Tab-separated table of C-alpha atoms in Angstrom:
chain	number	residue	atom	x	y	z
A	354	MET	CA	-13.809	-46.997	6.309
A	355	ARG	CA	-12.507	-46.960	2.794
A	356	ARG	CA	-9.741	-44.588	1.751
A	357	THR	CA	-12.003	-42.642	-0.596
A	358	THR	CA	-14.490	-42.074	2.223
A	359	ILE	CA	-11.724	-40.818	4.516
A	360	LEU	CA	-10.402	-38.534	1.776
A	361	ALA	CA	-13.888	-37.186	1.055
A	362	LEU	CA	-14.468	-36.595	4.770
A	363	ALA	CA	-11.114	-34.795	5.106
A	364	LEU	CA	-11.929	-32.547	2.150
A	365	CYS	CA	-15.334	-31.711	3.602
A	366	LEU	CA	-13.852	-30.784	6.985
A	367	ALA	CA	-11.021	-28.647	5.580
A	368	PRO	CA	-11.565	-24.895	6.031
A	369	PRO	CA	-12.930	-23.657	2.686
A	370	ALA	CA	-11.676	-20.089	3.067
A	371	LEU	CA	-7.959	-20.922	3.221
A	372	HIS	CA	-6.067	-21.753	0.055
A	373	ALA	CA	-2.396	-22.334	-0.602
A	374	GLY	CA	-0.448	-22.198	-3.828
A	375	ASP	CA	-2.464	-23.194	-6.866
A	376	ALA	CA	-5.556	-24.173	-4.856
A	377	ALA	CA	-7.163	-20.858	-5.808
A	378	ALA	CA	-6.464	-18.420	-8.592
A	379	PRO	CA	-4.447	-15.373	-7.489
A	380	ASP	CA	-6.404	-12.130	-7.554
A	381	PRO	CA	-5.024	-9.814	-10.275
A	382	ARG	CA	-5.275	-6.871	-7.836
A	383	VAL	CA	-2.915	-8.707	-5.465
A	384	ALA	CA	-0.478	-9.393	-8.309
A	385	SER	CA	-0.548	-5.703	-9.264
A	386	LEU	CA	-0.040	-4.582	-5.654
A	387	MET	CA	2.907	-6.955	-5.225
A	388	ALA	CA	4.465	-5.883	-8.552
A	389	GLY	CA	4.345	-2.286	-7.330
A	390	LEU	CA	5.915	-3.311	-4.023
A	391	VAL	CA	8.790	-5.122	-5.740
A	392	MET	CA	9.412	-2.183	-8.076
A	393	SER	CA	9.366	0.295	-5.177
A	394	GLU	CA	11.791	-1.867	-3.181
A	395	ARG	CA	14.210	-2.068	-6.120
A	396	GLU	CA	14.044	1.689	-6.726
A	397	GLY	CA	14.350	2.749	-3.086
A	398	TRP	CA	10.905	4.168	-2.318
A	399	MET	CA	9.273	1.151	-0.647
A	400	LEU	CA	8.202	3.063	2.486
A	401	ASP	CA	6.244	5.596	0.451
A	402	TYR	CA	4.575	2.749	-1.448
A	403	LEU	CA	3.706	0.994	1.822
A	404	PHE	CA	2.347	4.176	3.409
A	405	ALA	CA	0.170	4.824	0.339
A	406	HIS	CA	-1.318	1.323	0.660
A	407	GLN	CA	-1.544	1.058	4.443
A	408	LYS	CA	-4.948	1.039	6.141
A	409	PRO	CA	-5.051	4.313	8.141
A	410	GLU	CA	-6.314	2.608	11.317
A	411	ILE	CA	-3.418	0.134	11.219
A	412	ALA	CA	-0.890	2.930	10.658
A	413	ALA	CA	-2.316	4.816	13.656
A	414	ALA	CA	-2.236	1.697	15.858
A	415	LEU	CA	1.411	0.997	14.989
A	416	ALA	CA	2.332	4.628	15.664
A	417	ARG	CA	0.597	4.532	19.069
A	418	LEU	CA	2.507	1.358	19.984
A	419	SER	CA	5.724	3.306	19.348
A	420	GLY	CA	4.537	6.347	21.301
A	421	TYR	CA	4.075	8.593	18.239
A	422	ASP	CA	1.317	10.087	16.170
A	423	THR	CA	1.080	8.660	12.634
A	424	GLU	CA	2.989	11.441	10.849
A	425	THR	CA	5.845	11.486	13.381
A	426	PHE	CA	6.052	7.693	13.190
A	427	ARG	CA	6.251	7.806	9.392
A	428	ALA	CA	8.852	10.593	9.433
A	429	THR	CA	10.970	8.559	11.857
A	430	ALA	CA	10.615	5.462	9.650
A	431	ARG	CA	11.662	7.465	6.576
A	432	GLN	CA	14.718	8.783	8.419
A	433	GLY	CA	15.712	5.248	9.469
A	434	TYR	CA	15.156	3.972	5.927
A	435	ALA	CA	17.368	6.757	4.512
A	436	GLN	CA	20.123	5.982	7.028
A	437	ARG	CA	19.942	2.291	6.168
A	438	ALA	CA	20.263	3.115	2.466
A	439	GLU	CA	23.640	4.759	3.138
A	440	THR	CA	25.141	1.386	4.094
A	441	LEU	CA	22.773	-1.168	2.594
A	442	GLY	CA	21.385	-1.245	-0.938
A	443	VAL	CA	18.682	-3.400	-2.508
A	444	VAL	CA	20.064	-5.545	-5.329
A	445	ASP	CA	16.893	-7.459	-6.161
A	446	ALA	CA	13.373	-8.085	-4.886
A	447	ARG	CA	10.917	-10.745	-6.017
A	448	ALA	CA	7.394	-11.651	-4.920
A	449	PHE	CA	6.019	-15.201	-5.073
A	450	PRO	CA	2.223	-14.932	-5.446
A	451	ASP	CA	2.135	-18.585	-6.557
A	452	LYS	CA	3.276	-19.546	-3.020
A	453	ALA	CA	0.763	-17.262	-1.296
A	454	LEU	CA	-1.697	-18.383	1.311
A	455	ARG	CA	-5.094	-16.924	0.493
A	456	GLY	CA	-8.387	-16.717	2.286
A	457	GLU	CA	-11.466	-14.699	2.999
A	458	ALA	CA	-13.582	-13.957	6.044
A	459	GLY	CA	-16.120	-11.363	7.062
A	460	GLY	CA	-16.131	-9.631	3.681
A	461	TRP	CA	-12.323	-9.366	3.541
A	462	ARG	CA	-10.074	-11.212	1.092
A	463	TRP	CA	-6.399	-11.637	1.828
A	464	ALA	CA	-3.221	-13.073	0.346
A	465	MET	CA	-0.030	-13.622	2.322
A	466	VAL	CA	2.740	-13.360	-0.276
A	467	PRO	CA	6.402	-14.231	0.379
A	468	VAL	CA	8.840	-11.588	-0.891
A	469	LEU	CA	12.547	-12.307	-1.335
A	470	THR	CA	14.888	-9.292	-1.128
A	471	THR	CA	18.635	-9.371	-1.760
A	472	TYR	CA	20.678	-6.651	-0.073
A	473	GLU	CA	24.279	-5.552	-0.547
A	474	TYR	CA	26.513	-3.717	1.905
A	475	VAL	CA	27.703	-0.531	0.186
A	476	GLY	CA	31.283	-0.663	1.488
A	477	THR	CA	32.047	-4.383	1.169
A	478	GLY	CA	29.764	-5.602	-1.600
A	479	LYS	CA	28.752	-8.545	0.619
A	480	ARG	CA	25.224	-9.734	-0.128
A	481	PHE	CA	22.499	-11.431	1.870
A	482	THR	CA	18.905	-12.361	1.198
A	483	ILE	CA	15.855	-12.051	3.440
A	484	CYS	CA	12.404	-13.545	2.928
A	485	ALA	CA	9.357	-11.919	4.540
A	486	ASN	CA	5.608	-12.321	4.183
A	487	TRP	CA	3.570	-9.364	2.996
A	488	LEU	CA	-0.188	-9.314	3.485
A	489	ALA	CA	-2.395	-7.866	0.769
A	490	TYR	CA	-5.966	-7.561	2.027
A	491	GLY	CA	-9.110	-5.899	0.775
A	492	ASP	CA	-12.785	-5.377	1.530
A	493	GLY	CA	-14.029	-5.336	-2.053
A	494	THR	CA	-13.452	-1.615	-2.578
A	495	ARG	CA	-9.791	-1.094	-1.650
A	496	TRP	CA	-6.709	-3.242	-1.111
A	497	TYR	CA	-4.139	-2.614	1.621
A	498	LEU	CA	-0.621	-3.867	2.301
A	499	GLU	CA	1.428	-4.732	5.418
A	500	GLN	CA	4.702	-6.516	6.071
A	501	LEU	CA	4.216	-9.320	8.599
A	502	SER	CA	7.699	-9.439	10.107
A	503	ASP	CA	6.778	-8.483	13.663
A	504	PHE	CA	4.228	-9.275	16.352
A	505	ALA	CA	3.090	-5.652	16.694
A	506	THR	CA	1.939	-5.485	13.062
A	507	ARG	CA	0.150	-8.833	13.283
A	508	ASP	CA	-1.550	-7.758	16.528
A	509	ALA	CA	-2.610	-4.392	15.054
A	510	LEU	CA	-4.071	-6.194	12.019
A	511	ARG	CA	-6.051	-8.639	14.151
A	512	LYS	CA	-7.477	-5.796	16.239
A	513	GLY	CA	-7.987	-3.336	13.377
A	514	VAL	CA	-9.545	-5.848	10.975
A	515	PRO	CA	-11.312	-8.449	13.174
A	516	ALA	CA	-12.052	-10.594	10.098
A	517	LEU	CA	-8.288	-11.310	9.948
A	518	ALA	CA	-8.189	-12.614	13.540
A	519	ASP	CA	-8.116	-16.249	12.411
A	520	ALA	CA	-5.805	-15.737	9.415
A	521	PRO	CA	-2.437	-17.489	9.903
A	522	LEU	CA	-0.485	-14.215	10.039
A	523	GLY	CA	2.478	-15.808	11.829
A	524	THR	CA	3.129	-18.362	9.071
A	525	ARG	CA	6.782	-18.649	8.049
A	526	PRO	CA	7.451	-17.244	4.576
A	527	ALA	CA	8.238	-19.725	1.806
A	528	CYS	CA	11.212	-18.435	-0.225
A	529	GLY	CA	13.498	-21.450	-0.111
A	530	ASP	CA	16.786	-21.197	1.793
A	531	ALA	CA	16.739	-17.433	2.413
A	532	LEU	CA	16.929	-15.893	5.877
A	533	ILE	CA	13.494	-15.443	7.406
A	534	GLY	CA	12.762	-11.779	8.165
């Protein structure tokens, strides 16, 4: 077989619904959602932003996994976030939609966007950076948002949105040398 034939065959067999980097144009709704996330992280109200953009069924599933109803789960998360803010501040947050994995299945479009956040300990001034993937996904009418840092969230997404079952939700984020969250 000639090289061009092998290349053509490889391109034909590649899954058409999965794109990385510049292979597909980023959706402007994803860029807007991620810009809001970064701004909310910098200004200290990221949880409220996440809750406003979280699919209700996913929020309920995550709450059940923790033994709470949705409102109690969110109140507990807010309390933990406030306690963390007493010792740890956000210095910077950046999203990298150009490094996103994107795809679509079953009427859902998704983009897995790496987000780099730099934190600073309030007392010492010592800084560290964490990179985590955030999933923006939508059904054509509304877009939702989830952080993909734990198995429970990925499992709830696969069960709550079956079209995402084959999406590579466990992919390592691509932020360079930062810690992986």
